[in-house]
CSV table of C-alpha atoms in Angstrom, one decimal:
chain,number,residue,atom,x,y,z
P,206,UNK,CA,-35.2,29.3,-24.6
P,207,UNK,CA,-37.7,31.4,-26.6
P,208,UNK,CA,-39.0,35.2,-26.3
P,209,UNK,CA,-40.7,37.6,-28.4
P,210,UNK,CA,-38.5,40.0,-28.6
P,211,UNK,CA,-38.2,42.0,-31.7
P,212,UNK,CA,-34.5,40.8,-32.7
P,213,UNK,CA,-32.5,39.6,-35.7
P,214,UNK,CA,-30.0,37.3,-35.5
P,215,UNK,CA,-27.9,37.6,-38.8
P,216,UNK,CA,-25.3,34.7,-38.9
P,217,UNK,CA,-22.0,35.9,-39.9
P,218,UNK,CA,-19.9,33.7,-42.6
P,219,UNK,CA,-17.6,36.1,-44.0
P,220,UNK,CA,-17.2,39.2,-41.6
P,221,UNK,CA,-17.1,42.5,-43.0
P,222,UNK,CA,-15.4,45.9,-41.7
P,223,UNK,CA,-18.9,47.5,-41.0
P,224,UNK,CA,-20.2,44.0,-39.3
P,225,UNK,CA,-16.7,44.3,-37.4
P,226,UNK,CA,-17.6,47.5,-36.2
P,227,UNK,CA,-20.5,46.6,-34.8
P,228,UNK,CA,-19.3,44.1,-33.4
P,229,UNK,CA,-16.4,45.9,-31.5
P,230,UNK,CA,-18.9,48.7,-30.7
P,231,UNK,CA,-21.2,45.9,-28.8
P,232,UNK,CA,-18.5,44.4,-26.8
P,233,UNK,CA,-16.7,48.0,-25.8
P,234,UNK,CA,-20.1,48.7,-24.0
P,235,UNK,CA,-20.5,45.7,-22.6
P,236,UNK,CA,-16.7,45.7,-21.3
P,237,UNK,CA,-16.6,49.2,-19.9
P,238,UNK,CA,-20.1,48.4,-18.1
P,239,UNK,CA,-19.2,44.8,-17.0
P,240,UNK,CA,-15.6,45.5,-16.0
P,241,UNK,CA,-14.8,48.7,-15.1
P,242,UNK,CA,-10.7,49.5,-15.1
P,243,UNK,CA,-10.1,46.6,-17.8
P,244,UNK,CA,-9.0,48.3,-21.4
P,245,UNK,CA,-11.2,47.1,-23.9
P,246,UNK,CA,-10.5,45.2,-27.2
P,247,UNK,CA,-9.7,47.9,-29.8
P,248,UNK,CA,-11.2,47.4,-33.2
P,249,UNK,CA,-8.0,46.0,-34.9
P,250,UNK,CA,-8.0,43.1,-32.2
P,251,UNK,CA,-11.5,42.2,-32.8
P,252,UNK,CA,-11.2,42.2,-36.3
P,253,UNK,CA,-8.5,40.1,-36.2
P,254,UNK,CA,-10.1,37.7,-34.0
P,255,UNK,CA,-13.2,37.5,-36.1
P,256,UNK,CA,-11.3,37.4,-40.1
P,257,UNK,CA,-7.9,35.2,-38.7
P,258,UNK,CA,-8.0,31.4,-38.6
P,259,UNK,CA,-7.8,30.0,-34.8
P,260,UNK,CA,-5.6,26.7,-33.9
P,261,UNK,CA,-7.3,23.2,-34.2
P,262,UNK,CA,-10.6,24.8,-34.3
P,263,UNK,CA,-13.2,26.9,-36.1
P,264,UNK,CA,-15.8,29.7,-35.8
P,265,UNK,CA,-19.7,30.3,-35.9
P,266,UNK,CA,-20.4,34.1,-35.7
P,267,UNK,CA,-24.2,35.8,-34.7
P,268,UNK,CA,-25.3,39.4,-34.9
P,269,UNK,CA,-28.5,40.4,-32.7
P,270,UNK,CA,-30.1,43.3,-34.2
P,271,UNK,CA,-32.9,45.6,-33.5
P,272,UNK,CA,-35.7,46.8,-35.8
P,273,UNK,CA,-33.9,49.7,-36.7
P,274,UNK,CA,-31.2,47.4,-37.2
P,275,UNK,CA,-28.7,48.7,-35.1
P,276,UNK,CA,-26.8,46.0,-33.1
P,277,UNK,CA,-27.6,45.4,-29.9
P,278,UNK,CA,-26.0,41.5,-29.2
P,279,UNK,CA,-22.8,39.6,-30.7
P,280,UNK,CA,-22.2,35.7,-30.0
P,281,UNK,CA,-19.1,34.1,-31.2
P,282,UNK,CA,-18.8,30.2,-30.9
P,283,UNK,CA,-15.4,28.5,-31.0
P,284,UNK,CA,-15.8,24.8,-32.3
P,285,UNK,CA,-12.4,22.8,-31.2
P,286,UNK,CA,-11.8,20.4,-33.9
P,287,UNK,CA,-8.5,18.5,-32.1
P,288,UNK,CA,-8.9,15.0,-31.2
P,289,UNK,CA,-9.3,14.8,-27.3
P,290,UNK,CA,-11.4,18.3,-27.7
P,291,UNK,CA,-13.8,17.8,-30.5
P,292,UNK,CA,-16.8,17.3,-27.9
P,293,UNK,CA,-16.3,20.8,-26.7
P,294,UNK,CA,-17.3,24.5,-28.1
P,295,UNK,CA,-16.7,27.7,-25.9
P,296,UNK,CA,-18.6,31.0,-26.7
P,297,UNK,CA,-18.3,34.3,-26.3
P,298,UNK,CA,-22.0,36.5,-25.5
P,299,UNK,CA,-21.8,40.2,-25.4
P,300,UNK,CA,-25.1,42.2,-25.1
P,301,UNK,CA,-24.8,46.1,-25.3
P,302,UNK,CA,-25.9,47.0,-21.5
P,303,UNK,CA,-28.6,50.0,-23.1
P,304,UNK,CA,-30.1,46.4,-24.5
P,305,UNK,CA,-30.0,44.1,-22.0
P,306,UNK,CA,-33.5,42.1,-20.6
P,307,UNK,CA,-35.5,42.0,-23.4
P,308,UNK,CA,-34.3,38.7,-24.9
P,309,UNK,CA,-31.3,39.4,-27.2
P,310,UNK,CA,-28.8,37.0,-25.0
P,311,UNK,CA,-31.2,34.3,-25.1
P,312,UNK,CA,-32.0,34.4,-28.9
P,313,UNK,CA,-28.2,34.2,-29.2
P,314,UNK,CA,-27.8,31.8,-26.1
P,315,UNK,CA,-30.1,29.7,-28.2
P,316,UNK,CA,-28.4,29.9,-31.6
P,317,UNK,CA,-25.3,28.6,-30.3
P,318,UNK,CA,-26.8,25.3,-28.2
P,319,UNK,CA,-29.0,24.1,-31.3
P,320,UNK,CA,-25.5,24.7,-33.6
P,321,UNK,CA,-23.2,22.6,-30.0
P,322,UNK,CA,-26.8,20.3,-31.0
P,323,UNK,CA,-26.1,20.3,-34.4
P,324,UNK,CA,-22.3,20.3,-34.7
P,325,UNK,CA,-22.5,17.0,-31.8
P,326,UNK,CA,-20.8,19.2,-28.7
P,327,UNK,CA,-21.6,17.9,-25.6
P,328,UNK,CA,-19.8,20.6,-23.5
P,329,UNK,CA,-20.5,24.2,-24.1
P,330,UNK,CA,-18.8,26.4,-22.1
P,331,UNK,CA,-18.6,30.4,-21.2
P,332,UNK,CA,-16.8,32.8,-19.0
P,333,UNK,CA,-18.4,35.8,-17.3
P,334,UNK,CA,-16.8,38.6,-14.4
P,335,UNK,CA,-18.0,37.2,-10.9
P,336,UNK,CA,-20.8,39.4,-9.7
P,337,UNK,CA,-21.7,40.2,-13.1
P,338,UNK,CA,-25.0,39.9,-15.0
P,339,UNK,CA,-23.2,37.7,-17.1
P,340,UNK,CA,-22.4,35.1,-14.0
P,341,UNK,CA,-26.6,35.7,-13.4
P,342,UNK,CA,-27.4,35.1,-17.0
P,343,UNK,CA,-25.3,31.6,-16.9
P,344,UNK,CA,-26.9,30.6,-13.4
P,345,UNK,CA,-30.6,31.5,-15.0
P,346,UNK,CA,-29.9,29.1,-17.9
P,347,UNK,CA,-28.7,26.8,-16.3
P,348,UNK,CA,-25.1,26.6,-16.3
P,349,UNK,CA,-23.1,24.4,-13.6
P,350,UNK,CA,-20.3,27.0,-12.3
P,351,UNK,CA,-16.9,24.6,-12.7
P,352,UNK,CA,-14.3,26.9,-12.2
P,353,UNK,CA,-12.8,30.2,-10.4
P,354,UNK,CA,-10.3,32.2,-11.8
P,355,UNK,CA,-7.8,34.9,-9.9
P,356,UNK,CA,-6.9,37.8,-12.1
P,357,UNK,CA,-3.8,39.5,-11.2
P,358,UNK,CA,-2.0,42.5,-12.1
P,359,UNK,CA,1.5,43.5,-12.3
P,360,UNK,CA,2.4,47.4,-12.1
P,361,UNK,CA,6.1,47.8,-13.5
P,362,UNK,CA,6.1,51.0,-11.9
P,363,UNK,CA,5.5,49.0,-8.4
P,364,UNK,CA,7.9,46.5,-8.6
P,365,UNK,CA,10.3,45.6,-5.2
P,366,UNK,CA,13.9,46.0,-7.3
P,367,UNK,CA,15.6,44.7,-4.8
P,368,UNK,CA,13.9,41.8,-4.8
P,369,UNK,CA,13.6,41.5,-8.9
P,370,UNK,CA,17.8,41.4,-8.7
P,371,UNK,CA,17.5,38.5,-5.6
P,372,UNK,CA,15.2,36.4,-8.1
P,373,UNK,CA,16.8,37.0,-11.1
P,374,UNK,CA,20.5,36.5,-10.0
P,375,UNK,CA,19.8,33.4,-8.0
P,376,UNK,CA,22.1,30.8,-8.9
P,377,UNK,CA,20.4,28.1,-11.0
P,378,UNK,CA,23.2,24.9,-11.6
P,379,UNK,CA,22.3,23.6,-14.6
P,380,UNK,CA,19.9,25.7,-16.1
P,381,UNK,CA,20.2,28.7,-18.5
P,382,UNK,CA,17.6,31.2,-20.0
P,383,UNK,CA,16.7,31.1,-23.6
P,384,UNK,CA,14.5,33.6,-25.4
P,385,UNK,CA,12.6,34.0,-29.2
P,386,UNK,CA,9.5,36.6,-29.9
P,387,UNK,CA,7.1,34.5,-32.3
P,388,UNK,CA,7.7,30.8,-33.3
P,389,UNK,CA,10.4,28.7,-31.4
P,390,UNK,CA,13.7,28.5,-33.2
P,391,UNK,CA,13.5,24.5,-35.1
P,392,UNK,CA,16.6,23.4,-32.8
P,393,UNK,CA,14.0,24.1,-29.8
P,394,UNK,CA,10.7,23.0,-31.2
P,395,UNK,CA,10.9,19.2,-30.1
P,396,UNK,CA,11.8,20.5,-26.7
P,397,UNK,CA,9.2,23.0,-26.5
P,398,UNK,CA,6.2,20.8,-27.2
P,399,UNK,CA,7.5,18.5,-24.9
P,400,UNK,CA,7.2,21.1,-22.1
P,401,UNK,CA,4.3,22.3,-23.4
P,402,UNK,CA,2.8,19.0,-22.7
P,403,UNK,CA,3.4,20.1,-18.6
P,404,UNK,CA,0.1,22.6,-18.6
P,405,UNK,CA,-2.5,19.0,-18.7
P,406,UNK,CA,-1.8,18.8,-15.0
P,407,UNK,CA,-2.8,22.6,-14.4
P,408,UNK,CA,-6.1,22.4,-12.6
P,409,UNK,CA,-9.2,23.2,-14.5
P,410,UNK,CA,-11.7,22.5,-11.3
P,411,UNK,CA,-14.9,20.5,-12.9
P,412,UNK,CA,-13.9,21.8,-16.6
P,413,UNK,CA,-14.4,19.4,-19.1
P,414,UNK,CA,-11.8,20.9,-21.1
P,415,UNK,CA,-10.4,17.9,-22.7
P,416,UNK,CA,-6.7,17.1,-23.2
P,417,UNK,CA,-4.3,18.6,-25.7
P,418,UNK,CA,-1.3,17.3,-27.0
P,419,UNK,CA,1.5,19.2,-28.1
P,420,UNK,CA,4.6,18.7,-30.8
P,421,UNK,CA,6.4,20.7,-32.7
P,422,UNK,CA,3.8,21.5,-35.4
P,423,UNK,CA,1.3,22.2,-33.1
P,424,UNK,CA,3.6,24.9,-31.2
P,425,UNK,CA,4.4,26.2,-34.8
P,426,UNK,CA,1.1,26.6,-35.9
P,427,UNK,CA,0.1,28.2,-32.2
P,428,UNK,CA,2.7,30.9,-33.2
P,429,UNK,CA,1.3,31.7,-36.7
P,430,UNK,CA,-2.1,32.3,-35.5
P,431,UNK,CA,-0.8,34.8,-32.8
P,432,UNK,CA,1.3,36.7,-35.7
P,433,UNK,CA,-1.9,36.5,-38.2
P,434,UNK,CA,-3.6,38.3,-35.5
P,435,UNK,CA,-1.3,41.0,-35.5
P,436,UNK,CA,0.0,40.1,-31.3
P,437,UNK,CA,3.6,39.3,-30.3
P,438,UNK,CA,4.2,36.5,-28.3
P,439,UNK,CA,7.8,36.5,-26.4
P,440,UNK,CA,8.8,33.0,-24.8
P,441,UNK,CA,11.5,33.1,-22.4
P,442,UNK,CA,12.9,29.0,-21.2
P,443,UNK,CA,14.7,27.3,-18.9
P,444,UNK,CA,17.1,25.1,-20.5
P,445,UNK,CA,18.5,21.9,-18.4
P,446,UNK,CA,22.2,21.3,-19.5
P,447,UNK,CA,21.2,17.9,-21.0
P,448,UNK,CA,19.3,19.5,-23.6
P,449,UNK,CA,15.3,19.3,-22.2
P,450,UNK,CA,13.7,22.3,-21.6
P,451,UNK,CA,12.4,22.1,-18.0
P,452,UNK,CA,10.1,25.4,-18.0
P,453,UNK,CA,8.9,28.2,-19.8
P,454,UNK,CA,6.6,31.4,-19.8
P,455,UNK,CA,4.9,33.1,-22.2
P,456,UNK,CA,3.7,37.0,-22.5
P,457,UNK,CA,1.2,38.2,-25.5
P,458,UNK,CA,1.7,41.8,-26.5
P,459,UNK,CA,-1.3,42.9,-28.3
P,460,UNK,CA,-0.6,44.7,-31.4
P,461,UNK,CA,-1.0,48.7,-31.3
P,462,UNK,CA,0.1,50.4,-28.6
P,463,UNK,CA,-1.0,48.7,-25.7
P,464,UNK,CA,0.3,49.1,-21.9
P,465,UNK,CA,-1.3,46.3,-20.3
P,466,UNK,CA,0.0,43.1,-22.2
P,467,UNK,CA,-1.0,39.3,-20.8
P,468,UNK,CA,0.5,36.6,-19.7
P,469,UNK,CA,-0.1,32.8,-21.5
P,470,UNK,CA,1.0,29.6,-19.8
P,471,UNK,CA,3.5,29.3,-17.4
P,472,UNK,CA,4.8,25.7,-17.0
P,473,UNK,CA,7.7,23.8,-15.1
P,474,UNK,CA,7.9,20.2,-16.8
P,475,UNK,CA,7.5,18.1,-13.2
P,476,UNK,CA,10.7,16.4,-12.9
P,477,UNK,CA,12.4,19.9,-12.9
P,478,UNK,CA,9.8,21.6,-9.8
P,479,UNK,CA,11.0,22.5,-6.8
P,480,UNK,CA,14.0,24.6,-8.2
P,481,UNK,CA,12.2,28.1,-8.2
P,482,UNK,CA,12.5,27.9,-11.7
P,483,UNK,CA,9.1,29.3,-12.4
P,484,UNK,CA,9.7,32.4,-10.3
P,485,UNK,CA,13.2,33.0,-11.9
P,486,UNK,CA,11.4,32.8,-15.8
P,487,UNK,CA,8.9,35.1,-15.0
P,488,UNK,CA,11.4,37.5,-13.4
P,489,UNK,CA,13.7,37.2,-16.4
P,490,UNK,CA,10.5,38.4,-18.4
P,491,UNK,CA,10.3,41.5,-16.6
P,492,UNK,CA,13.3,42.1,-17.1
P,493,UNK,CA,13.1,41.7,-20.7
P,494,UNK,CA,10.1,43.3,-21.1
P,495,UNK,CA,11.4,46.7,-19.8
P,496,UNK,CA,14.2,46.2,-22.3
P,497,UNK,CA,12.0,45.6,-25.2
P,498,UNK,CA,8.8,46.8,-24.2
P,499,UNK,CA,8.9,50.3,-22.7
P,500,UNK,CA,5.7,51.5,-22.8
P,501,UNK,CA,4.2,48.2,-20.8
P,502,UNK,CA,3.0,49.6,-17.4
P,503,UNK,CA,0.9,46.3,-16.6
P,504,UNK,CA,1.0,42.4,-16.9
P,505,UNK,CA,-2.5,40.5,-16.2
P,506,UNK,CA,-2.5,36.8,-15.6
P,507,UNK,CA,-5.0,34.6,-14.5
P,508,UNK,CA,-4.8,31.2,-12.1
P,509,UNK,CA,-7.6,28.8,-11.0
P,510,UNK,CA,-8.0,29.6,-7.3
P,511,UNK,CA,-7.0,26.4,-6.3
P,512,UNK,CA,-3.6,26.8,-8.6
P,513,UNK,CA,-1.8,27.7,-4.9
P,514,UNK,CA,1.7,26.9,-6.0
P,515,UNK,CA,1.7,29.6,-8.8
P,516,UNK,CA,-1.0,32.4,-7.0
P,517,UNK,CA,2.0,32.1,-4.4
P,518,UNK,CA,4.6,32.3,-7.4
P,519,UNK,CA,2.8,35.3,-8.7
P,520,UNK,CA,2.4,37.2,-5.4
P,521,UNK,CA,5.8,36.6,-4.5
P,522,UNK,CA,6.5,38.5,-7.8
P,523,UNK,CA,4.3,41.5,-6.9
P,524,UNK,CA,1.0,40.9,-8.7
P,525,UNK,CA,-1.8,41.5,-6.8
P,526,UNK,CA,-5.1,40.4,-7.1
P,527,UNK,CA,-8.4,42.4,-8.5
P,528,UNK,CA,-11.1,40.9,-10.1
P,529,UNK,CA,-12.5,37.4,-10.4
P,530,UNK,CA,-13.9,35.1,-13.2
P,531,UNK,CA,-16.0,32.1,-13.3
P,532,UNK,CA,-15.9,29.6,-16.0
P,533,UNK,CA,-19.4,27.9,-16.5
P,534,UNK,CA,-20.0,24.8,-18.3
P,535,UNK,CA,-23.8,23.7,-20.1
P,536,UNK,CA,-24.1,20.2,-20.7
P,537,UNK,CA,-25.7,19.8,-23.9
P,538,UNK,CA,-28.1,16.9,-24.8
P,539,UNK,CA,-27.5,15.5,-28.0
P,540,UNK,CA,-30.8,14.5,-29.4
């Protein structure tokens, strides 16, 4: 991986607002070009995501710039630092389109497998929009293609009410709907990480994502981060009447005024499947969303294609699907 190119790269250790800036300007280019219809990151997320301290894991940082040092590349690498995850790091490569083929990505592509090198990762992994140069970029270096991803949106204004009510008011015998916005109240945190635990059967395709395991720290700590960042995150459970929680789902609402807000995990502990629970949460969360979050229009989620149980949850629901990602793993040599 070498060119001639006439870049920089300028490792970032402590981010400043103008580096921010650039950094926001780089990847608002390269969203808008790359994914036409998605809202891009405003410049408070991104500044967030660069300053804040992430869960169980830490961050390198790379400008590319030009001779008139104007910013033309950014690569973040996340290094997971968990035990069960520590061989891993995922990045982040953003080139501004006006920039692109005349080596910037691969100076920064390289950057970030001498520090997997360095830092002993043996699993680097990266996400691009199918059909996009990223996808082409990931195939020309290399990059084994491990996973598919359906992206799915939910207009509020689109919704089948009728249907919403049938969902919602179906009778559940002994289950009932809790809720919190942020970190889970302490009499629920045991619980919580428990069903947490239910996403390490989600299918990941050939992803060597490692394994996580949740307890109530951990689902503390997850929480902070979120709120550092400036995001809210609303939990809504299903509650079995001997006390364990048997499913939940999660929606992050970015901060500022944002219409399109995401949804995080969506899990239904196994023993406790086959009770439409995980249709009736996410219902509920519509519902609660139009109560507490007016101005929300849209609600993206994402599922591996072969995740047919909740692609067939979410349609059922009303969200229909409109773009794909693939998920791209590099296996590093460690020399």
């Amino acid at each position: 991986m070498s060119d001639h190119a006439p870049f920089d790269l300028v490792p970032l250790d402590h981010v400043s607002v103008t580096e921010a800036a650039a950094w926001h300007q780089v990847v608002v280019a390269s969203v808008i070009h790359d994914l036409p219809g998605v809202p891009p990151p405003s410049h408070g997320q991104i500044h967030a995501r660069l300053t804040k301290p992430t869960l169980e894991s830490r961050q390198l940082n790379w400008l590319a710039t030009g001779e008139d040092g104007v910013t033309v590349g950014v690569a973040g690498l996340r290094l997971f630092t968990s035990p069960g995850r520590d061989h891993l790091a995922e990045l982040e490569l953003h080139v501004d389109p006006a920039h692109r083929r005349r080596g910037a990505g691969t100076r920064l592509l390289a950057a970030a497998v001498a520090a997997c090198r360095t830092e002993d990762r043996r699993s680097l992994i990266v996400a691009a929009p199918a059909g996009s140069p990223g996808e082409a970029f990931c195939e020309r270096w290399s990059f084994r293609r491990v996973l598919t991803l359906e992206h799915l949106i939910l207009h509020m204004d689109k919704l089948d009410e009728a249907a919403l009510r049938r969902v919602g008011d179906a009778d559940h015998p002994g289950y009932r709907l809790t809720g919190w916005t942020g970190t889970v109240p302490d009499g629920l945190a045991d619980a919580f990480a428990a069903a947490k635990n239910a996403m390490n059967d989600m299918p990941v395709g050939d992803l060597d994502y490692g394994s996580v395991v949740w307890d109530a720290n951990r689902v503390r700590a997850m929480a902070r981060v979120i709120d550092d960042r400036g995001d809210s995150l609303l939990t809504l459970a299903a509650v079995h009447d001997d006390g364990a929680m048997a499913g939940y789902t999660e929606i992050l609402v970015p901060q500022g005024a944002s219409s399109r807000v995401q949804q995080y995990d969506t899990a239904v502990v196994p023993a406790h499947r086959g009770h439409g629970l995980g249709l009736w949460l996410k219902a509920a969360m519509v519902g609660r969303l139009r109560a507490e979050h007016p101005g929300v229009v849209e609600i993206e989620t994402d599922n591996a294609e072969d995740n047919v149980h909740m692609l067939a949850v979410n349609r059922e629901l009303g969200f229909r699907a409109y773009r794909r990602t693939r998920e791209f793993q590099l296996d590093v040599p460690l020399v």
